[in-house]
PDB file of C-alpha atoms in Angstrom:
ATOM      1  CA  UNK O   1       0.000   0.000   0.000  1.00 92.00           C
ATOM      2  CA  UNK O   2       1.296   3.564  -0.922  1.00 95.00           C
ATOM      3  CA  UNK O   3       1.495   5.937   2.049  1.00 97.00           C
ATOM      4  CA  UNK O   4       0.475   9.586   0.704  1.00 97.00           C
ATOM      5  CA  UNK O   5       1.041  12.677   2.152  1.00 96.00           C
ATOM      6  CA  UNK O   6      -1.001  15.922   0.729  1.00 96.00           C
ATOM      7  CA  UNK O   7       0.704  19.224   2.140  1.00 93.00           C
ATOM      8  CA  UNK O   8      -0.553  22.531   2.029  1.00 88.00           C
ATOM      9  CA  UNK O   9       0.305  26.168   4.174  1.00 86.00           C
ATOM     10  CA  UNK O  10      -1.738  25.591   7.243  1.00 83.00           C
ATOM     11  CA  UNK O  11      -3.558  21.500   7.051  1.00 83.00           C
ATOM     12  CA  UNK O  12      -6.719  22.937   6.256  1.00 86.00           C
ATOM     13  CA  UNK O  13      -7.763  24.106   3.021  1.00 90.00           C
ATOM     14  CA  UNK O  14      -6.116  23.327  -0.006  1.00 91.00           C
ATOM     15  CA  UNK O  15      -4.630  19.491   1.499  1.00 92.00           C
ATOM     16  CA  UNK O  16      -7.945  18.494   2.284  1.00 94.00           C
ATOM     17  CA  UNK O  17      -8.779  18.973  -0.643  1.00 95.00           C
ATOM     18  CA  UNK O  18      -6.172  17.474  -2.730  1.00 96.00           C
ATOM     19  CA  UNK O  19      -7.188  14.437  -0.586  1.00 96.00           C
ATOM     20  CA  UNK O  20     -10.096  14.436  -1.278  1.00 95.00           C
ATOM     21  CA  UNK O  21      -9.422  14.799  -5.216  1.00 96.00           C
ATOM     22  CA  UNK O  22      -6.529  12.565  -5.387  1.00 97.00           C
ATOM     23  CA  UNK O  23      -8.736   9.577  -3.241  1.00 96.00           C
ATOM     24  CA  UNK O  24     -11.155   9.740  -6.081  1.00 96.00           C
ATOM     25  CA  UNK O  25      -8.103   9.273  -8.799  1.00 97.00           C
ATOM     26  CA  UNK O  26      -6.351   6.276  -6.797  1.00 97.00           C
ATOM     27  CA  UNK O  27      -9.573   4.611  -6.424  1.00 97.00           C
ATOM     28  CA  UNK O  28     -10.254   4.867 -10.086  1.00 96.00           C
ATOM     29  CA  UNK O  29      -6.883   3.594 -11.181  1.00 96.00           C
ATOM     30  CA  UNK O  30      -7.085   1.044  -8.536  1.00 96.00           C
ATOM     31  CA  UNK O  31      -4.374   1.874  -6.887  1.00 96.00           C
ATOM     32  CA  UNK O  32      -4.476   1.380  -2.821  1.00 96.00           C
ATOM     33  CA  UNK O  33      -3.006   4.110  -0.661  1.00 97.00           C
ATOM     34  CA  UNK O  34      -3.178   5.633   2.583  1.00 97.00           C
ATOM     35  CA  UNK O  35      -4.022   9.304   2.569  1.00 97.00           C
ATOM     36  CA  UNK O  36      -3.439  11.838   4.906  1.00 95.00           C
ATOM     37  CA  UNK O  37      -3.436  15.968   5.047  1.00 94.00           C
ATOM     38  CA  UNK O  38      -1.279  18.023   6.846  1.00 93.00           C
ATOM     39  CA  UNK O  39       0.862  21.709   7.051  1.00 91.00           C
ATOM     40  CA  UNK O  40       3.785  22.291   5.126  1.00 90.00           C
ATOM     41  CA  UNK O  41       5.715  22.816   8.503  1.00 89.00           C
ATOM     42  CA  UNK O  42       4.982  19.057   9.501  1.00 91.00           C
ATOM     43  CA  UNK O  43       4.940  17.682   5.968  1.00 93.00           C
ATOM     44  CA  UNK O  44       8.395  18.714   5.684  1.00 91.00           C
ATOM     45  CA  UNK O  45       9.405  17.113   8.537  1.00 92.00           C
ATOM     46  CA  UNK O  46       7.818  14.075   7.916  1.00 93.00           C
ATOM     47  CA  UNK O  47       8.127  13.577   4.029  1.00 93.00           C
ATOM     48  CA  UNK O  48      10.756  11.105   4.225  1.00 92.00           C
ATOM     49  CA  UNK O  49       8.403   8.393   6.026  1.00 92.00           C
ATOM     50  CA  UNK O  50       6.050   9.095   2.795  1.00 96.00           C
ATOM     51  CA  UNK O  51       6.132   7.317  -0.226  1.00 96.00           C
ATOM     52  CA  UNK O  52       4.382  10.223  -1.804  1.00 96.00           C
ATOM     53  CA  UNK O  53       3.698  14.026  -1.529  1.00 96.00           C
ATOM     54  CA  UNK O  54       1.755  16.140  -2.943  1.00 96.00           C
ATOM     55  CA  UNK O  55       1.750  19.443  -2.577  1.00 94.00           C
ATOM     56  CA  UNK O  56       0.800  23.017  -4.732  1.00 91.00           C
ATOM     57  CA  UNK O  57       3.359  23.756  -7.193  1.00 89.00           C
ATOM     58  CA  UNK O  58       4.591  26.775  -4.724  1.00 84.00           C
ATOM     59  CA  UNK O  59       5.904  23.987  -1.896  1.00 89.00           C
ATOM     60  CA  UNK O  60       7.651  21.853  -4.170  1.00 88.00           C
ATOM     61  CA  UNK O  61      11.238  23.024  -2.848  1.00 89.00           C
ATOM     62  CA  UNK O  62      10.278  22.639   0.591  1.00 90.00           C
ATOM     63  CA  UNK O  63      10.576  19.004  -0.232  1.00 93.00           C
ATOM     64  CA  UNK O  64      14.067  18.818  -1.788  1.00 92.00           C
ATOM     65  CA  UNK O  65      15.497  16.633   0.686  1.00 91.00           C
ATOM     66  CA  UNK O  66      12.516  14.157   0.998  1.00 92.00           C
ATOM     67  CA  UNK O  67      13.098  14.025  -2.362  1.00 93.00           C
ATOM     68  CA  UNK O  68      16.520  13.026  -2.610  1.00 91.00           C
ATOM     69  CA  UNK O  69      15.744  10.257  -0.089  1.00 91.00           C
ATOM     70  CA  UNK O  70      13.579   8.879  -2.230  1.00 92.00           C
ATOM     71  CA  UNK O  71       9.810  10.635  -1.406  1.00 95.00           C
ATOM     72  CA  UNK O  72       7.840  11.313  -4.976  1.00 96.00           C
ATOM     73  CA  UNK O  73       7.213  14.791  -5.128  1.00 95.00           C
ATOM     74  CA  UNK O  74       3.834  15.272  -7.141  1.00 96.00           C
ATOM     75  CA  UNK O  75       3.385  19.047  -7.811  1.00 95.00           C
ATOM     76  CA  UNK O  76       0.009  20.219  -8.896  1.00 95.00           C
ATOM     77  CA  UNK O  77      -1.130  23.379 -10.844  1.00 93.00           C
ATOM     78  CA  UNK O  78      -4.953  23.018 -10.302  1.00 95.00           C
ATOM     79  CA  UNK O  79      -6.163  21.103  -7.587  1.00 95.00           C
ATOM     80  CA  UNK O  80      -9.513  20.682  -8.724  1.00 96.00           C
ATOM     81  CA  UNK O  81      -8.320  18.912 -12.321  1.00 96.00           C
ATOM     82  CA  UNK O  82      -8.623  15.084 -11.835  1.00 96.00           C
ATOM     83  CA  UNK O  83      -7.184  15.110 -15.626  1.00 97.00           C
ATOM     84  CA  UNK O  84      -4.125  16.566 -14.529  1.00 97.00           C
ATOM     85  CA  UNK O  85      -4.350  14.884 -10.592  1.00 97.00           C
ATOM     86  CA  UNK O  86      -4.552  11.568 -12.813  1.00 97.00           C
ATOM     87  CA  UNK O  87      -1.707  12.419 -15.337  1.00 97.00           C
ATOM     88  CA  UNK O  88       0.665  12.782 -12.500  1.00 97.00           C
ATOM     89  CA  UNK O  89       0.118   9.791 -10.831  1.00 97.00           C
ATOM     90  CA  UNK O  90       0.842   7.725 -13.973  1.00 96.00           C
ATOM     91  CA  UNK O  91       3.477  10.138 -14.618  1.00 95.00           C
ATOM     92  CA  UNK O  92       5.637  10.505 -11.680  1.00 94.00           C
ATOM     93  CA  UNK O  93       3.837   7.103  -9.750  1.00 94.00           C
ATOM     94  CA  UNK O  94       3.276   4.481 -12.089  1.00 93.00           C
ATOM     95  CA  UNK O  95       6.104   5.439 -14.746  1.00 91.00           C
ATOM     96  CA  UNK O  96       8.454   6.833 -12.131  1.00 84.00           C
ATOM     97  CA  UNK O  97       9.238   9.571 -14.211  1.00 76.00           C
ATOM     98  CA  UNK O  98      11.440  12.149 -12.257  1.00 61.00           C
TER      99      UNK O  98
ATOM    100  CA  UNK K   1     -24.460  26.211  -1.185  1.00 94.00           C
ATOM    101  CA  UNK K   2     -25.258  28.737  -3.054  1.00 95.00           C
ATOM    102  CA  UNK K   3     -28.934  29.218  -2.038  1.00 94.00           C
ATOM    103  CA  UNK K   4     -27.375  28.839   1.659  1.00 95.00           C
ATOM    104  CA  UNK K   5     -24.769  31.109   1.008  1.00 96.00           C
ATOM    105  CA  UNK K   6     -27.354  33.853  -0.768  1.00 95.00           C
ATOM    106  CA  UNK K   7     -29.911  33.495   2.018  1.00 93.00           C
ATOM    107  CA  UNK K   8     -27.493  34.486   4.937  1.00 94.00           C
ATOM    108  CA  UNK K   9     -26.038  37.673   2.978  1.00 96.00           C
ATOM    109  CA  UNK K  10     -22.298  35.789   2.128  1.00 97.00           C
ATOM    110  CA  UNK K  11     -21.849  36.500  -0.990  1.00 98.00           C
ATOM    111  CA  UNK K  12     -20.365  39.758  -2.213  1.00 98.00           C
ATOM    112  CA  UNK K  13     -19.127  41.608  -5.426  1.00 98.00           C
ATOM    113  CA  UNK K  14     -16.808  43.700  -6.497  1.00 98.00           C
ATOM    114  CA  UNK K  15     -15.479  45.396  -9.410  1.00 98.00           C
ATOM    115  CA  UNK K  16     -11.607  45.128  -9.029  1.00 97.00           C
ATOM    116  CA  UNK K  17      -8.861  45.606  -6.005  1.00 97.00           C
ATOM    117  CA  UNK K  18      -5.259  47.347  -6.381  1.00 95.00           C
ATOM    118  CA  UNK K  19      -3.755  45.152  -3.885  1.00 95.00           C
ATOM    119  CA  UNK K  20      -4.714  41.594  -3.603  1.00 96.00           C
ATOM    120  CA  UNK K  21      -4.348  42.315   0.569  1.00 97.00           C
ATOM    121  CA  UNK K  22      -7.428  44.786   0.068  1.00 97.00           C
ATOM    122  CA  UNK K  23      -9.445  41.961  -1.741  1.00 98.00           C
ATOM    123  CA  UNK K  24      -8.983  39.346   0.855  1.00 98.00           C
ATOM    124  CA  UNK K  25      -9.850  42.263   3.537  1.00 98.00           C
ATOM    125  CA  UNK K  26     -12.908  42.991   1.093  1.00 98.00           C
ATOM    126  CA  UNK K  27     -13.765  39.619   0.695  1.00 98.00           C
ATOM    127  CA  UNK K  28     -13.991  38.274   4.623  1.00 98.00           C
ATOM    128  CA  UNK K  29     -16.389  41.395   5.417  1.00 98.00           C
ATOM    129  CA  UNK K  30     -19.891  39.237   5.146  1.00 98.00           C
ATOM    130  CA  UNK K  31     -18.287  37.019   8.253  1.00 97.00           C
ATOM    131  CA  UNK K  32     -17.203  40.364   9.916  1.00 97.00           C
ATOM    132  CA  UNK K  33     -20.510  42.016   9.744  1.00 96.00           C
ATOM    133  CA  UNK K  34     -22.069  38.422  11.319  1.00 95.00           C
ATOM    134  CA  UNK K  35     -19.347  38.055  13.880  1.00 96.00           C
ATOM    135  CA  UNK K  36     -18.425  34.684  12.568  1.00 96.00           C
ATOM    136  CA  UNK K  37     -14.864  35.899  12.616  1.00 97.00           C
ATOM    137  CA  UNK K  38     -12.731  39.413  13.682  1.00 97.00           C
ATOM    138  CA  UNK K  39     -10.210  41.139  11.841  1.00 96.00           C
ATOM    139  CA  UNK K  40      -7.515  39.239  13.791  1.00 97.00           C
ATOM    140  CA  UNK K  41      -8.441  36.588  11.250  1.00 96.00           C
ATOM    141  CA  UNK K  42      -7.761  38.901   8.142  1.00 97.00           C
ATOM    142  CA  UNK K  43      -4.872  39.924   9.603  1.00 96.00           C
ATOM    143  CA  UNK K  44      -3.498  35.858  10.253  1.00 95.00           C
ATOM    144  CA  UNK K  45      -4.884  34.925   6.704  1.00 95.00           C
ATOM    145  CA  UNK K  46      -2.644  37.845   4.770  1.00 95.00           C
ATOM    146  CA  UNK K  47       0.092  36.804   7.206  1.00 93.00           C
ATOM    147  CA  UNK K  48      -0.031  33.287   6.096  1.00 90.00           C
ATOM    148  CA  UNK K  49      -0.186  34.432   2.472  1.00 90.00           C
ATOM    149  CA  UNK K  50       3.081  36.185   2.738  1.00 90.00           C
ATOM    150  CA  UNK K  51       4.643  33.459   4.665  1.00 87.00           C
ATOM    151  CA  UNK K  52       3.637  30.692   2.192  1.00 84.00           C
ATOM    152  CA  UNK K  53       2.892  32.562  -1.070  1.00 81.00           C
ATOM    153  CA  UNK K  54      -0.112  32.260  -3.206  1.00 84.00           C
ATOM    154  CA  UNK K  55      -1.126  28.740  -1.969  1.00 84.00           C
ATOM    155  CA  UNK K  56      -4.426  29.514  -1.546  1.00 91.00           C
ATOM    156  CA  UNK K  57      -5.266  29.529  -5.152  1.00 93.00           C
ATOM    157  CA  UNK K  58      -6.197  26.601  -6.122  1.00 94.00           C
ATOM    158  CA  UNK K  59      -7.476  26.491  -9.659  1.00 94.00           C
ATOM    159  CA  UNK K  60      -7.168  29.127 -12.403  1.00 93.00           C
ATOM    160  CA  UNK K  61      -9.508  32.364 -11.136  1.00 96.00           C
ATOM    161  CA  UNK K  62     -10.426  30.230  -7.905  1.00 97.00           C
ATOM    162  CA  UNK K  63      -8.471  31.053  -4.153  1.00 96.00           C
ATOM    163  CA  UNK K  64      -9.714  29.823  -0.730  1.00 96.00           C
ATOM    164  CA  UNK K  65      -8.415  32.398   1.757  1.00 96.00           C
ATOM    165  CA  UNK K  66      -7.701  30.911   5.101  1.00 94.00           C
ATOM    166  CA  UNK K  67      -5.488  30.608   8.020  1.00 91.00           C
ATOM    167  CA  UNK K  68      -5.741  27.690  10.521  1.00 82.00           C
ATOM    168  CA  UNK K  69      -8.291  25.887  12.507  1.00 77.00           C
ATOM    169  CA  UNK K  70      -9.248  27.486  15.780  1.00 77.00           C
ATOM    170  CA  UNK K  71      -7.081  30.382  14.747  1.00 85.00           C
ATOM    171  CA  UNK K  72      -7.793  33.827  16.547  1.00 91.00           C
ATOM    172  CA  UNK K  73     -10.596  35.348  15.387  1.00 95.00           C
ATOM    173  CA  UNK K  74     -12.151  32.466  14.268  1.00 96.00           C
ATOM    174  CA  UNK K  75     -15.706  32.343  16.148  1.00 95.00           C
ATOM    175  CA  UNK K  76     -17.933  29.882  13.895  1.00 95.00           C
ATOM    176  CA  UNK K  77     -17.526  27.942  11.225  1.00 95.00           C
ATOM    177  CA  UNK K  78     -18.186  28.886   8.116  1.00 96.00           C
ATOM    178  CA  UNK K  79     -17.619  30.509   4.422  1.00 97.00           C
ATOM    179  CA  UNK K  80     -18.254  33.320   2.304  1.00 98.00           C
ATOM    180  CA  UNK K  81     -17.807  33.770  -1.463  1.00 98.00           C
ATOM    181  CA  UNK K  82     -16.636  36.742  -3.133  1.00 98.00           C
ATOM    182  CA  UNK K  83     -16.319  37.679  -7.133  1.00 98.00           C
ATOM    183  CA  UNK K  84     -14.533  40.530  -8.412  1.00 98.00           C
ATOM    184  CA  UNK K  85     -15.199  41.419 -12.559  1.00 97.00           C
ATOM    185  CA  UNK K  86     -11.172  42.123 -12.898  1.00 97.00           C
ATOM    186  CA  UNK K  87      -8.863  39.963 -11.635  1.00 96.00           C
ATOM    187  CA  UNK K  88      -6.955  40.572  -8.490  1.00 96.00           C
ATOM    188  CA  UNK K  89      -2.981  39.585  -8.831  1.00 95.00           C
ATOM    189  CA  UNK K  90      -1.479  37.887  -6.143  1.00 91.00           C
ATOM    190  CA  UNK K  91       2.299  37.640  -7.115  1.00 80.00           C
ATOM    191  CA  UNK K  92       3.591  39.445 -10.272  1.00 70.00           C
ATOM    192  CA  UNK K  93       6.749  37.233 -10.073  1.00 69.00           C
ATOM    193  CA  UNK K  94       5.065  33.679  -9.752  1.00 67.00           C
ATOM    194  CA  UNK K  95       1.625  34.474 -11.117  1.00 67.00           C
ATOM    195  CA  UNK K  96      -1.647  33.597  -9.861  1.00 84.00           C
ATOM    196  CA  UNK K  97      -4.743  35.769 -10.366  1.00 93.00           C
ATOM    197  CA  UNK K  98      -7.958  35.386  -9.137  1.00 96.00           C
ATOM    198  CA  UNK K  99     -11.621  36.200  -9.313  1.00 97.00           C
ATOM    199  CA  UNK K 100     -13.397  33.593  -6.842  1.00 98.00           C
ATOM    200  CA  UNK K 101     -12.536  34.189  -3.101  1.00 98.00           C
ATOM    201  CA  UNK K 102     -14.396  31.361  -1.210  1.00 98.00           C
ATOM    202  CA  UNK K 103     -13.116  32.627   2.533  1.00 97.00           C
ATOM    203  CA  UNK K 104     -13.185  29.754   4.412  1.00 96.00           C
ATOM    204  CA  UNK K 105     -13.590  29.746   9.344  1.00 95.00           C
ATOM    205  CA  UNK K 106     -13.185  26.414  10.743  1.00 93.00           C
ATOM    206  CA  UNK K 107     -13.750  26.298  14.782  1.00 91.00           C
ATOM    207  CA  UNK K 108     -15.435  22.744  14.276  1.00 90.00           C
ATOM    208  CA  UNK K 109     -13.163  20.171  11.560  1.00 89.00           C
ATOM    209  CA  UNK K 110     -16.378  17.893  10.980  1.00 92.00           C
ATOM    210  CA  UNK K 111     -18.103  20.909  10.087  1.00 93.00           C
ATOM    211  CA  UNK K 112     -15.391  22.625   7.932  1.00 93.00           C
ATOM    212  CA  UNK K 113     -14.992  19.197   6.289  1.00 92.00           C
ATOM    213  CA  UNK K 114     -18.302  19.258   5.040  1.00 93.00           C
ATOM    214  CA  UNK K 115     -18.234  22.704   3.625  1.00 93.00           C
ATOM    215  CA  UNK K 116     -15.191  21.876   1.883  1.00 94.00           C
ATOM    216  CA  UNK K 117     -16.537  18.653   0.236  1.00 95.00           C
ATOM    217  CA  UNK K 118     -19.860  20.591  -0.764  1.00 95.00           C
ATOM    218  CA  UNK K 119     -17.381  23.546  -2.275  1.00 96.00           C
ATOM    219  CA  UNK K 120     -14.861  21.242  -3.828  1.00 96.00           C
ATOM    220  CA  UNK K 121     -18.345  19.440  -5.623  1.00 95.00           C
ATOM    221  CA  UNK K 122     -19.867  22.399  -6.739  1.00 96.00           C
ATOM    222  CA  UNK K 123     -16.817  24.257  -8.555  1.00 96.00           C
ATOM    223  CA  UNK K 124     -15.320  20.902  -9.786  1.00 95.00           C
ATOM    224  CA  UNK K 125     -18.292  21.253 -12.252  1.00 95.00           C
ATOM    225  CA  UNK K 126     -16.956  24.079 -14.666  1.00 94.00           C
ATOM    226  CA  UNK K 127     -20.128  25.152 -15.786  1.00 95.00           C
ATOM    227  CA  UNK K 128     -20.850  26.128 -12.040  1.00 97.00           C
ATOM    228  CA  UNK K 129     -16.947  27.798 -12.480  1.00 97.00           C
ATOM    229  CA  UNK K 130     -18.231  29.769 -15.701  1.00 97.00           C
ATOM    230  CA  UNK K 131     -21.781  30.853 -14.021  1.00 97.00           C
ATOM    231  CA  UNK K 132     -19.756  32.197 -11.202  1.00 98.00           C
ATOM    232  CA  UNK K 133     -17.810  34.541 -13.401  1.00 97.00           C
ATOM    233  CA  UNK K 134     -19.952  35.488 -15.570  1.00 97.00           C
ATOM    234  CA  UNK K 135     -22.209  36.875 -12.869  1.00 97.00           C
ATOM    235  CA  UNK K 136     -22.194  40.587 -11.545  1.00 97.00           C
ATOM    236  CA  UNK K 137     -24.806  40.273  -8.990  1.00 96.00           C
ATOM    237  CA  UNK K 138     -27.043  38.010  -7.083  1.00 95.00           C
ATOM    238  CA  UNK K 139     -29.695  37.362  -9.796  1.00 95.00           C
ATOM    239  CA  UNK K 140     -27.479  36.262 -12.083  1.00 96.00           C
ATOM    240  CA  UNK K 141     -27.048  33.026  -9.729  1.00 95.00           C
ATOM    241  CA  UNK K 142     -30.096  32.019  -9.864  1.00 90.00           C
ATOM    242  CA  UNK K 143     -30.069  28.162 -11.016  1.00 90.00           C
ATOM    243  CA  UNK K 144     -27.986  27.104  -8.432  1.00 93.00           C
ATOM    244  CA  UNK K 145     -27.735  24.869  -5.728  1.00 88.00           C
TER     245      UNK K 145
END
């Protein structure tokens, strides 16, 4: 099972809602996860223990060194697109593209 | 939503802002005026803005001005929608414009939650999205939900 982290400034807007978007996408492409939401201050912290992030576009630095450890960054332009939420996942999930 | 949001006065509109700080003041006046939040919340929602950049826009033309859960100023939980005709620039560096400002109070998470899912439903539908910005006052949403 893929453990997912969605980040966002404070836990309470825009990560809920990438949960919420990117639940609907996994389930669709049959792919089971874990989701949770939190802050970009705890995200960072904890990205490392995450197979995935996903975050706005704006945070993707903030994850450099989860990255390098081996964390998949996903960044995302508009949360509300489950074209583009779906695109990704193959993208940078299924195809491991960097 | 949007009958709910129409029938307690929390939905506003504007022509255009200079500074996108003055639209997000603008914007969080309908939960002022009902004492659902203070200006202490304003104030912690442009802070967090600056902090974190843009992040509260979400989609093209569509931000979700916050600040935490509980946060100071926060009395109620709840949200109120405002639409400006010209778009209202956040960062000239990075980008990010936008014309939708769904403000959004959380004192109570199951609460919040379920605004958030009944928001996220209504402008994942783009022709709710286009409706939206195509209207200059409360007539003009008439139709929906």
């Amino acid at each position: 099972m893929l453990r997912v982290i969605a980040a966002c400034g404070n836990g309470m807007g825009s990560s809920q809602i990438i949960k919420m978007k990117i639940e609907k996408v996994f389930k669709k492409l049959n792919i089971d996860v874990k989701i949770e939401h939190t802050s970009i201050g705890i995200a960072k912290n904890q990205a490392p223990s995450y197979d995935v992030v996903f975050c706005s576009e704006s945070f993707i630095s903030t994850f450099d060194s989860a990255a390098a450890r081996g964390t998949i960054i996903v960044p995302l332009k508009n949360l509300l697109s489950e074209q583009e939420i779906e695109e990704k996942i193959v993208k940078y999930i299924v195809n491991k593209e960097a | 939503m949007f009958k709910e949001l129409i029938a307690a006065k929390r939905i506003s509109f504007y022509e255009a802002f200079q500074t996108w700080e003055g639209a997000v003041a603008a914007a969080c006046l309908p939960l002022i005026m009902d004492h659902t939040i203070t200006s202490e919340y304003v104030d912690s929602i442009i802070k967090c803005v600056k902090e974190h950049g843009p992040y509260i826009i979400i989609a093209p033309d569509i931000c979700i001005p916050h600040s935490q859960e509980g946060s100071r100023g926060v009395n109620d939980t709840a949200m109120c929608l405002m639409i400006t005709q010209k778009s209202v620039m956040f960062n000239e560096e990075e980008g990010g414009n936008a014309r939708l400002f769904f403000v959004l109070a959380s004192m109570d998470n199951d609460a919040h939650l379920k605004n958030l899912q009944d928001l996220v439903e209504a402008i994942s539908d783009e022709a709710v999205v286009e409706k939206l910005l195509n209207a200059k006052c409360i007539t003009d949403l008439e139709g929906l939900e």
